[in-house]
């Protein structure tokens, strides 16, 4: 059961935000959306989500920075963060490395291209 | 400034880098030229940021936007096509402004076009993706275009338009964007969506009537969803707007009456209408990587499956077929595009 928990989806790819959002809504979750790290910060303050699906490579503030910041602050450390990363999948010309992800205190991560059913399973597991 | 009183709420706005826009017209029986350009661009590792293809039985019209750093490869392809008799128009320094989410509402397209035309911002093309409607405009008017879109829609106050980093601030060499330069035999997708029983319509009108025509469409189509739409610029300052009508809650006769009203808009010069089905899929970084259009169109060409229309925009691919042809297309495309 989702208990109508609020999930924030953050990615600078609007198509991905939309598809994940549609899937979450169909599973009974409330959904908030943001398209970069700074916008996500504002949404977190306003809406206090139970869980964040957080992309890594984004403008203004990347997912690693935001995740570390959330986990270091007492008021946000309990928000579940699932990193959504393509880094595991042969994106060669990027300044990010998979090790950055391993060193980021996220609760879980899923590599793109995500299987939406797998993502739902990870979300449910982490919200239990 | 954002207009928080607008009746149409959207999530945000995204802007591309500078592009070269190429428009190619060939008589339909000679449309082998279409896979040619996508093949040359893929071989040169040039990403197509937006591609719109319409085959209306008389001619095939292709509009594609490529990053400026791929312009040389594109121009070489264009030279070859010109020798083979294709009519080509090229517009340098064009940018894409994407408004999201549109949720298949013609009102979002109409309002966007109206806002841009009011400031004499030329719109060369538009296309939909799963989330966004994207407009191609002159890049030197991009800041103004963003301002006009912000005024026209209700956008969350915390949203900052997503600009390419090179224009974001003084740090010109910073890059956060994904430069996905990988090419697999099997490309991963989030799955295929088939929409059947659609009516595919193309209308042609002069550039000066663009906002008015889409405004009338928005009035007629308040209850109807447009799962597919695209607009292309043509010679002589004309535009073609193609769309597929779906989701009409009424009888077949009511739907037919509505479509007939659209077809009678005075400023519309020519109309094409037929039954069609749509195939929609999207995948990670489809908007940031080369070869997606080539793999999709090349596969369909090899299998002899004719498209009525195609759009490659953001991370989405929209393909329109004659009624009953999507199953064959899915079967062929699944050899190269696979859900993990």
Short mmCIF file of C-alpha atoms in Angstrom, two decimals:
data_model
loop_
_atom_site.label_atom_id
_atom_site.label_comp_id
_atom_site.label_asym_id
_atom_site.label_seq_id
_atom_site.Cartn_x
_atom_site.Cartn_y
_atom_site.Cartn_z
CA UNK A 1 0.00 0.00 0.00
CA UNK A 2 1.28 3.45 -0.87
CA UNK A 3 -0.70 5.23 1.92
CA UNK A 4 -0.65 8.20 -0.47
CA UNK A 5 2.94 8.96 0.44
CA UNK A 6 4.51 11.86 -1.42
CA UNK A 7 7.39 11.07 -3.75
CA UNK A 8 9.54 13.75 -5.36
CA UNK A 9 10.95 12.88 -8.80
CA UNK A 10 13.96 14.97 -9.85
CA UNK A 11 15.54 14.80 -13.30
CA UNK A 12 16.38 17.33 -16.00
CA UNK A 13 14.87 14.97 -18.57
CA UNK A 14 11.17 16.00 -18.54
CA UNK A 15 10.17 12.80 -20.39
CA UNK A 16 11.65 10.65 -17.65
CA UNK A 17 10.02 12.71 -14.87
CA UNK A 18 6.69 12.32 -16.65
CA UNK A 19 6.91 8.57 -17.15
CA UNK A 20 8.06 7.88 -13.58
CA UNK A 21 5.39 10.27 -12.27
CA UNK A 22 2.64 8.54 -14.25
CA UNK A 23 3.73 5.14 -12.94
CA UNK A 24 3.86 6.35 -9.33
CA UNK A 25 0.40 7.93 -9.60
CA UNK A 26 -0.98 4.70 -11.02
CA UNK A 27 0.40 2.96 -7.91
CA UNK A 28 -1.42 5.41 -5.63
CA UNK A 29 1.44 7.70 -4.64
CA UNK A 30 1.28 11.49 -4.63
CA UNK A 31 3.93 12.94 -6.90
CA UNK A 32 5.92 16.17 -6.88
CA UNK A 33 8.34 17.04 -9.68
CA UNK A 34 11.51 19.08 -9.99
CA UNK A 35 13.93 19.53 -12.87
CA UNK A 36 17.21 20.45 -11.16
CA UNK A 37 18.84 20.22 -7.75
CA UNK A 38 17.97 23.73 -6.60
CA UNK A 39 14.31 23.40 -7.58
CA UNK A 40 14.29 20.07 -5.74
CA UNK A 41 15.61 21.75 -2.57
CA UNK A 42 12.69 24.18 -2.65
CA UNK A 43 10.18 21.39 -3.20
CA UNK A 44 11.69 19.39 -0.32
CA UNK A 45 11.28 22.37 2.04
CA UNK A 46 7.69 23.00 0.91
CA UNK A 47 6.36 19.51 0.49
CA UNK A 48 8.47 17.27 2.75
CA UNK A 49 8.42 14.12 0.60
CA UNK A 50 8.79 10.67 2.10
CA UNK A 51 11.11 9.60 -0.71
CA UNK A 52 13.09 11.24 -3.51
CA UNK A 53 13.93 9.64 -6.85
CA UNK A 54 17.00 11.72 -7.64
CA UNK A 55 18.93 11.96 -10.88
CA UNK A 56 22.68 12.47 -10.71
CA UNK A 57 23.61 14.72 -13.64
CA UNK A 58 21.58 17.92 -13.45
CA UNK A 59 22.08 21.67 -13.79
CA UNK A 60 22.45 24.09 -10.85
CA UNK A 61 23.05 21.31 -8.28
CA UNK A 62 23.80 17.68 -9.07
CA UNK A 63 22.22 14.69 -7.36
CA UNK A 64 25.34 13.68 -5.42
CA UNK A 65 25.62 17.13 -3.83
CA UNK A 66 21.94 17.30 -2.97
CA UNK A 67 21.88 13.79 -1.55
CA UNK A 68 24.91 14.44 0.68
CA UNK A 69 23.38 17.73 1.83
CA UNK A 70 20.05 16.07 2.72
CA UNK A 71 21.69 13.24 4.63
CA UNK A 72 23.88 15.67 6.61
CA UNK A 73 20.94 17.82 7.79
CA UNK A 74 18.93 16.55 10.76
CA UNK A 75 15.59 17.76 9.32
CA UNK A 76 16.04 15.86 6.04
CA UNK A 77 18.25 12.88 6.94
CA UNK A 78 15.24 10.56 7.21
CA UNK A 79 13.99 11.23 3.69
CA UNK A 80 14.68 8.14 1.61
CA UNK A 81 16.87 8.96 -1.38
CA UNK A 82 17.08 6.68 -4.40
CA UNK A 83 19.71 7.78 -6.89
CA UNK A 84 18.80 7.41 -10.51
CA UNK A 85 21.97 7.09 -12.47
CA UNK A 86 23.08 6.34 -15.99
CA UNK A 87 26.68 6.25 -14.83
CA UNK A 88 26.62 2.50 -14.54
CA UNK A 89 25.82 2.28 -18.21
CA UNK A 90 28.71 3.25 -20.43
CA UNK A 91 28.29 7.00 -20.51
CA UNK A 92 31.91 7.64 -21.29
CA UNK A 93 32.40 11.39 -21.60
CA UNK A 94 31.20 12.65 -18.27
CA UNK A 95 32.95 14.06 -15.25
CA UNK A 96 31.01 11.76 -12.93
CA UNK A 97 32.28 8.37 -11.92
CA UNK A 98 30.47 5.43 -10.51
CA UNK A 99 32.65 5.70 -7.40
CA UNK A 100 31.06 9.06 -6.61
CA UNK A 101 27.76 7.22 -6.46
CA UNK A 102 29.12 4.55 -4.16
CA UNK A 103 30.45 7.22 -1.82
CA UNK A 104 27.16 9.11 -1.73
CA UNK A 105 25.01 8.28 1.29
CA UNK A 106 21.88 7.41 -0.70
CA UNK A 107 19.53 4.72 0.59
CA UNK A 108 19.51 2.92 -2.72
CA UNK A 109 20.20 3.45 -6.39
CA UNK A 110 18.92 2.21 -9.70
CA UNK A 111 20.76 2.46 -13.00
CA UNK A 112 19.19 3.88 -16.13
CA UNK A 113 17.58 2.66 -18.24
CA UNK A 114 15.28 1.89 -15.36
CA UNK A 115 12.62 -0.76 -15.46
CA UNK A 116 9.65 1.03 -13.93
CA UNK A 117 8.48 -2.15 -12.17
CA UNK A 118 11.94 -2.57 -10.61
CA UNK A 119 11.86 1.05 -9.49
CA UNK A 120 8.44 0.52 -7.88
CA UNK A 121 9.77 -2.54 -6.04
CA UNK A 122 12.76 -0.54 -4.73
CA UNK A 123 10.51 2.30 -3.64
CA UNK A 124 8.12 -0.04 -1.80
CA UNK A 125 10.99 -1.84 -0.09
CA UNK A 126 12.57 1.41 1.08
CA UNK A 127 9.30 2.88 2.34
CA UNK A 128 8.46 -0.14 4.47
CA UNK B 1 8.19 37.38 -15.40
CA UNK B 2 6.23 34.17 -14.85
CA UNK B 3 2.48 34.62 -14.95
CA UNK B 4 1.04 32.82 -11.97
CA UNK B 5 -2.50 33.80 -12.97
CA UNK B 6 -2.55 31.92 -16.27
CA UNK B 7 -5.20 29.27 -16.60
CA UNK B 8 -2.69 26.81 -18.00
CA UNK B 9 -0.20 25.44 -15.51
CA UNK B 10 3.01 23.84 -16.70
CA UNK B 11 6.06 22.44 -14.90
CA UNK B 12 8.81 24.29 -16.70
CA UNK B 13 10.83 25.30 -19.72
CA UNK B 14 14.00 23.87 -21.25
CA UNK B 15 16.28 25.41 -23.88
CA UNK B 16 18.68 23.68 -26.27
CA UNK B 17 22.05 24.66 -27.66
CA UNK B 18 22.28 26.35 -31.07
CA UNK B 19 21.27 24.10 -33.92
CA UNK B 20 21.32 23.98 -37.67
CA UNK B 21 17.81 23.28 -38.94
CA UNK B 22 17.52 21.38 -42.20
CA UNK B 23 14.29 21.01 -44.14
CA UNK B 24 14.23 18.50 -46.96
CA UNK B 25 11.42 17.79 -49.39
CA UNK B 26 11.37 14.83 -51.77
CA UNK B 27 8.60 13.29 -53.84
CA UNK B 28 7.22 10.37 -51.79
CA UNK B 29 8.29 7.56 -54.15
CA UNK B 30 11.89 8.76 -53.75
CA UNK B 31 11.87 8.91 -49.97
CA UNK B 32 14.93 6.69 -49.66
CA UNK B 33 16.60 10.06 -49.07
CA UNK B 34 15.24 10.08 -45.52
CA UNK B 35 17.18 7.12 -44.14
CA UNK B 36 20.18 8.50 -46.06
CA UNK B 37 20.44 11.69 -44.00
CA UNK B 38 19.84 9.91 -40.70
CA UNK B 39 22.44 7.29 -41.69
CA UNK B 40 25.06 9.92 -42.56
CA UNK B 41 24.44 11.78 -39.30
CA UNK B 42 24.64 8.57 -37.26
CA UNK B 43 27.87 7.53 -39.01
CA UNK B 44 29.31 10.97 -38.21
CA UNK B 45 28.16 10.58 -34.56
CA UNK B 46 25.96 13.66 -34.94
CA UNK B 47 22.97 13.80 -32.65
CA UNK B 48 19.62 14.81 -34.07
CA UNK B 49 18.00 17.00 -31.41
CA UNK B 50 14.67 17.09 -33.18
CA UNK B 51 13.36 15.35 -36.27
CA UNK B 52 9.95 15.60 -37.87
CA UNK B 53 9.01 13.50 -40.84
CA UNK B 54 5.71 13.56 -42.69
CA UNK B 55 4.87 11.48 -45.74
CA UNK B 56 1.57 12.64 -47.15
CA UNK B 57 1.38 10.61 -50.33
CA UNK B 58 2.59 13.46 -52.55
CA UNK B 59 5.83 14.38 -50.92
CA UNK B 60 8.00 13.56 -47.94
CA UNK B 61 9.00 16.43 -45.70
CA UNK B 62 11.81 16.08 -43.21
CA UNK B 63 12.83 18.72 -40.69
CA UNK B 64 15.79 18.01 -38.48
CA UNK B 65 17.86 20.03 -36.07
CA UNK B 66 21.48 19.10 -35.39
CA UNK B 67 24.00 20.59 -32.98
CA UNK B 68 26.22 23.22 -34.58
CA UNK B 69 29.29 21.04 -34.03
CA UNK B 70 27.72 18.49 -36.37
CA UNK B 71 26.83 21.05 -39.03
CA UNK B 72 29.73 20.11 -41.35
CA UNK B 73 28.62 16.48 -41.49
CA UNK B 74 25.02 17.57 -42.06
CA UNK B 75 25.99 19.94 -44.85
CA UNK B 76 27.96 17.19 -46.62
CA UNK B 77 24.84 15.01 -46.50
CA UNK B 78 22.74 17.89 -47.79
CA UNK B 79 25.10 18.37 -50.79
CA UNK B 80 24.58 14.75 -51.79
CA UNK B 81 20.80 15.06 -51.40
CA UNK B 82 20.68 18.25 -53.46
CA UNK B 83 22.50 16.43 -56.29
CA UNK B 84 19.84 13.72 -56.12
CA UNK B 85 17.06 16.29 -56.58
CA UNK B 86 15.82 16.91 -53.05
CA UNK B 87 14.67 20.45 -52.23
CA UNK B 88 16.56 21.69 -49.20
CA UNK B 89 16.19 24.71 -46.96
CA UNK B 90 18.65 25.37 -44.14
CA UNK B 91 18.24 27.75 -41.20
CA UNK B 92 21.34 28.34 -39.05
CA UNK B 93 21.32 29.39 -35.39
CA UNK B 94 18.01 27.93 -34.36
CA UNK B 95 17.21 26.84 -30.81
CA UNK B 96 14.59 24.65 -29.21
CA UNK B 97 12.37 25.79 -26.39
CA UNK B 98 10.49 22.95 -24.70
CA UNK B 99 7.42 23.50 -22.53
CA UNK B 100 6.42 20.70 -20.19
CA UNK B 101 4.26 18.87 -19.45
CA UNK B 102 1.77 19.35 -22.29
CA UNK B 103 -0.38 16.30 -21.45
CA UNK B 104 -1.56 16.03 -25.05
CA UNK B 105 -3.41 19.37 -24.77
CA UNK B 106 -3.68 21.40 -27.95
CA UNK B 107 -4.19 24.45 -25.72
CA UNK B 108 -0.53 24.27 -24.62
CA UNK B 109 0.66 24.24 -28.23
CA UNK B 110 -1.77 26.97 -29.20
CA UNK B 111 -0.91 29.22 -26.27
CA UNK B 112 2.82 28.74 -26.87
CA UNK B 113 2.51 29.63 -30.56
CA UNK B 114 0.33 32.63 -29.77
CA UNK B 115 2.80 33.92 -27.17
CA UNK B 116 5.73 33.58 -29.56
CA UNK B 117 3.98 35.03 -32.61
CA UNK B 118 2.81 38.06 -30.63
CA UNK B 119 6.45 39.09 -30.31
CA UNK B 120 7.20 38.30 -33.95
CA UNK B 121 9.29 35.29 -32.93
CA UNK B 122 9.28 32.93 -35.92
CA UNK B 123 8.49 29.33 -35.10
CA UNK B 124 10.03 27.02 -37.69
CA UNK B 125 8.81 23.76 -36.28
CA UNK B 126 7.20 22.13 -33.29
CA UNK B 127 6.99 18.57 -32.03
CA UNK B 128 5.75 16.68 -29.02
CA UNK B 129 7.50 14.23 -26.75
CA UNK B 130 6.02 12.23 -23.88
CA UNK B 131 6.21 15.29 -21.65
CA UNK B 132 7.05 18.33 -23.74
CA UNK B 133 5.99 20.38 -26.69
CA UNK B 134 9.06 21.84 -28.33
CA UNK B 135 9.26 24.91 -30.57
CA UNK B 136 12.17 25.73 -32.89
CA UNK B 137 12.87 29.48 -32.95
CA UNK B 138 15.71 31.84 -33.93
CA UNK B 139 18.37 31.58 -31.24
CA UNK B 140 18.96 35.32 -31.16
CA UNK B 141 15.38 35.64 -29.90
CA UNK B 142 15.65 32.85 -27.35
CA UNK B 143 15.78 35.04 -24.23
CA UNK B 144 12.68 36.84 -25.44
CA UNK B 145 11.01 33.54 -26.32
CA UNK B 146 11.61 32.22 -22.81
CA UNK B 147 10.20 35.44 -21.32
CA UNK B 148 7.07 35.25 -23.49
CA UNK B 149 6.49 31.60 -22.55
CA UNK B 150 6.97 32.42 -18.87
CA UNK B 151 4.36 35.16 -19.18
CA UNK B 152 1.89 32.95 -20.99
CA UNK B 153 1.85 30.01 -18.58
CA UNK B 154 1.55 29.44 -14.87
CA UNK B 155 5.00 28.09 -13.90
CA UNK B 156 6.08 27.13 -10.34
CA UNK B 157 7.98 30.05 -8.77
CA UNK B 158 10.95 27.85 -7.87
CA UNK B 159 11.44 26.68 -11.45
CA UNK B 160 14.40 28.11 -13.33
CA UNK B 161 14.35 27.55 -17.11
CA UNK B 162 16.87 24.83 -17.95
CA UNK B 163 19.48 26.48 -20.17
CA UNK B 164 22.46 24.73 -21.71
CA UNK B 165 25.32 25.39 -19.31
CA UNK B 166 27.31 27.33 -21.92
CA UNK B 167 24.73 30.11 -21.72
CA UNK B 168 23.92 29.80 -18.07
CA UNK B 169 26.66 32.01 -16.65
CA UNK B 170 30.17 33.20 -17.37
CA UNK B 171 31.66 29.72 -16.94
CA UNK B 172 31.49 28.85 -20.58
CA UNK B 173 33.38 25.60 -20.44
CA UNK B 174 31.36 23.91 -17.70
CA UNK B 175 29.30 20.99 -18.86
CA UNK B 176 26.77 19.06 -16.90
CA UNK B 177 24.97 17.63 -19.87
CA UNK B 178 25.30 14.01 -20.72
CA UNK B 179 27.37 13.43 -23.81
CA UNK B 180 26.21 9.90 -24.40
CA UNK B 181 28.39 8.60 -27.18
CA UNK B 182 27.69 4.91 -26.97
CA UNK B 183 26.08 2.76 -29.58
CA UNK B 184 24.70 -0.65 -28.76
CA UNK B 185 23.23 -3.18 -31.11
CA UNK B 186 20.17 -3.28 -28.87
CA UNK B 187 19.04 0.09 -27.53
CA UNK B 188 17.19 0.12 -24.23
CA UNK B 189 13.72 1.64 -24.01
CA UNK B 190 10.96 1.92 -21.43
CA UNK B 191 8.62 -0.08 -23.65
CA UNK B 192 6.25 0.49 -26.58
CA UNK B 193 2.85 2.19 -26.39
CA UNK B 194 0.39 1.56 -29.22
CA UNK B 195 -2.55 3.91 -29.76
CA UNK B 196 -5.10 2.71 -32.26
CA UNK B 197 -8.14 4.14 -34.03
CA UNK B 198 -6.75 7.65 -34.44
CA UNK B 199 -7.54 10.20 -37.12
CA UNK B 200 -4.39 11.65 -38.67
CA UNK B 201 -4.83 15.14 -40.10
CA UNK B 202 -2.38 17.51 -41.80
CA UNK B 203 -3.42 21.09 -42.43
CA UNK B 204 -1.46 23.70 -44.37
CA UNK B 205 -1.62 27.45 -43.79
CA UNK B 206 0.47 30.59 -44.15
CA UNK B 207 2.91 31.60 -41.41
CA UNK B 208 0.88 34.71 -40.58
CA UNK B 209 -2.17 32.57 -39.75
CA UNK B 210 -0.30 30.14 -37.51
CA UNK B 211 -1.46 31.46 -34.14
CA UNK B 212 -5.02 31.95 -35.39
CA UNK B 213 -5.32 28.44 -36.82
CA UNK B 214 -3.96 26.73 -33.72
CA UNK B 215 -6.21 28.98 -31.62
CA UNK B 216 -9.25 27.71 -33.50
CA UNK B 217 -8.01 24.15 -33.09
CA UNK B 218 -7.66 24.70 -29.35
CA UNK B 219 -11.28 25.88 -29.22
CA UNK B 220 -12.54 22.84 -31.10
CA UNK B 221 -10.35 20.35 -29.33
CA UNK B 222 -10.85 21.19 -25.67
CA UNK B 223 -12.16 17.68 -24.93
CA UNK B 224 -9.85 15.87 -27.27
CA UNK B 225 -6.30 14.72 -26.75
CA UNK B 226 -3.60 15.02 -29.39
CA UNK B 227 -1.20 12.14 -28.77
CA UNK B 228 0.81 13.22 -31.80
CA UNK B 229 1.43 16.61 -33.29
CA UNK B 230 4.14 18.25 -35.33
CA UNK B 231 4.61 21.43 -37.26
CA UNK B 232 7.06 22.09 -40.08
CA UNK B 233 8.09 25.18 -41.98
CA UNK B 234 7.82 24.98 -45.75
CA UNK B 235 8.70 27.07 -48.75
CA UNK B 236 6.83 30.37 -49.29
CA UNK B 237 6.32 31.03 -45.58
CA UNK B 238 3.79 28.27 -45.17
CA UNK B 239 3.51 25.79 -42.34
CA UNK B 240 2.09 22.32 -42.08
CA UNK B 241 0.58 21.16 -38.80
CA UNK B 242 -0.08 17.43 -38.49
CA UNK B 243 -1.86 15.84 -35.58
CA UNK B 244 -3.66 12.70 -34.50
CA UNK B 245 -6.99 13.02 -32.73
CA UNK B 246 -7.74 10.67 -29.85
CA UNK B 247 -9.74 10.46 -26.65
CA UNK B 248 -12.97 11.96 -27.92
CA UNK B 249 -15.80 10.95 -25.64
CA UNK B 250 -18.75 10.95 -27.99
CA UNK B 251 -20.24 9.07 -30.85
CA UNK B 252 -18.38 8.43 -34.09
CA UNK B 253 -20.69 10.95 -35.74
CA UNK B 254 -19.85 13.65 -33.18
CA UNK B 255 -16.17 13.01 -33.71
CA UNK B 256 -16.62 13.23 -37.47
CA UNK B 257 -18.52 16.52 -37.11
CA UNK B 258 -15.76 17.97 -34.98
CA UNK B 259 -13.11 16.96 -37.48
CA UNK B 260 -15.18 18.42 -40.33
CA UNK B 261 -15.31 21.74 -38.47
CA UNK B 262 -11.53 21.72 -38.23
CA UNK B 263 -11.20 20.96 -41.89
CA UNK B 264 -13.33 23.98 -42.76
CA UNK B 265 -11.17 26.57 -41.00
CA UNK B 266 -11.03 29.37 -43.56
CA UNK B 267 -7.34 30.08 -43.36
CA UNK B 268 -6.37 26.47 -44.00
CA UNK B 269 -5.14 25.99 -47.56
CA UNK B 270 -4.98 22.21 -47.86
CA UNK B 271 -5.99 19.22 -45.77
CA UNK B 272 -5.02 15.56 -45.59
CA UNK B 273 -6.97 13.17 -43.38
CA UNK B 274 -6.77 9.44 -42.83
CA UNK B 275 -7.22 6.66 -40.26
CA UNK B 276 -4.02 5.85 -38.43
CA UNK B 277 -2.39 4.16 -35.45
CA UNK B 278 0.50 5.50 -33.39
CA UNK B 279 3.50 3.80 -31.87
CA UNK B 280 5.28 5.67 -29.08
CA UNK B 281 8.43 4.74 -27.21
CA UNK B 282 11.17 6.50 -25.31
CA UNK B 283 14.42 5.71 -23.61
CA UNK B 284 17.29 7.03 -21.56
CA UNK B 285 19.22 9.85 -23.19
CA UNK B 286 17.42 9.40 -26.51
CA UNK B 287 17.56 13.18 -26.81
CA UNK B 288 21.31 13.33 -26.19
CA UNK B 289 22.65 10.57 -28.39
CA UNK B 290 23.15 9.92 -32.05
CA UNK B 291 21.74 7.03 -34.05
CA UNK B 292 18.21 6.70 -32.63
CA UNK B 293 16.42 8.06 -35.71
CA UNK B 294 18.67 6.07 -38.02
CA UNK B 295 18.01 2.81 -36.19
CA UNK B 296 14.24 3.37 -36.11
CA UNK B 297 13.73 4.68 -39.65
CA UNK B 298 16.34 2.34 -41.16
CA UNK B 299 14.69 -0.69 -39.55
CA UNK B 300 11.25 0.30 -40.83
CA UNK B 301 12.64 0.97 -44.30
CA UNK B 302 14.38 -2.42 -44.40
CA UNK B 303 11.13 -4.12 -43.44
CA UNK B 304 9.17 -2.11 -46.02
CA UNK B 305 6.96 -0.48 -43.38
CA UNK B 306 5.85 2.96 -44.48
CA UNK B 307 5.36 5.73 -41.90
CA UNK B 308 2.85 8.55 -42.25
CA UNK B 309 4.71 10.66 -39.77
CA UNK B 310 7.51 10.48 -37.25
CA UNK B 311 8.81 12.68 -34.49
CA UNK B 312 12.06 12.32 -32.56
CA UNK B 313 12.05 14.88 -29.76
CA UNK B 314 13.54 14.95 -26.26
CA UNK B 315 13.71 11.29 -25.19
CA UNK B 316 10.67 10.19 -27.23
CA UNK B 317 9.94 8.61 -30.58
CA UNK B 318 6.48 8.94 -32.15
CA UNK B 319 5.66 6.95 -35.26
CA UNK B 320 2.39 7.16 -37.18
CA UNK B 321 1.26 4.34 -39.45
CA UNK B 322 -1.71 3.50 -41.60
CA UNK B 323 -4.36 1.72 -39.53
CA UNK B 324 -3.32 -1.82 -38.56
CA UNK B 325 0.41 -1.49 -39.23
CA UNK B 326 1.79 -0.99 -35.73
CA UNK B 327 2.16 -4.69 -34.88
CA UNK B 328 4.62 -5.26 -37.73
CA UNK B 329 6.49 -2.14 -36.76
CA UNK B 330 6.78 -3.23 -33.11
CA UNK B 331 8.02 -6.65 -34.19
CA UNK B 332 10.72 -5.11 -36.38
CA UNK B 333 11.77 -2.42 -33.91
CA UNK B 334 12.01 -4.89 -31.01
CA UNK B 335 15.07 -6.35 -32.70
CA UNK B 336 16.93 -3.14 -31.89
CA UNK B 337 14.93 -1.38 -29.16
CA UNK B 338 14.40 -3.52 -26.11
CA UNK B 339 12.84 -3.12 -22.70
CA UNK B 340 15.32 -4.36 -20.08
#
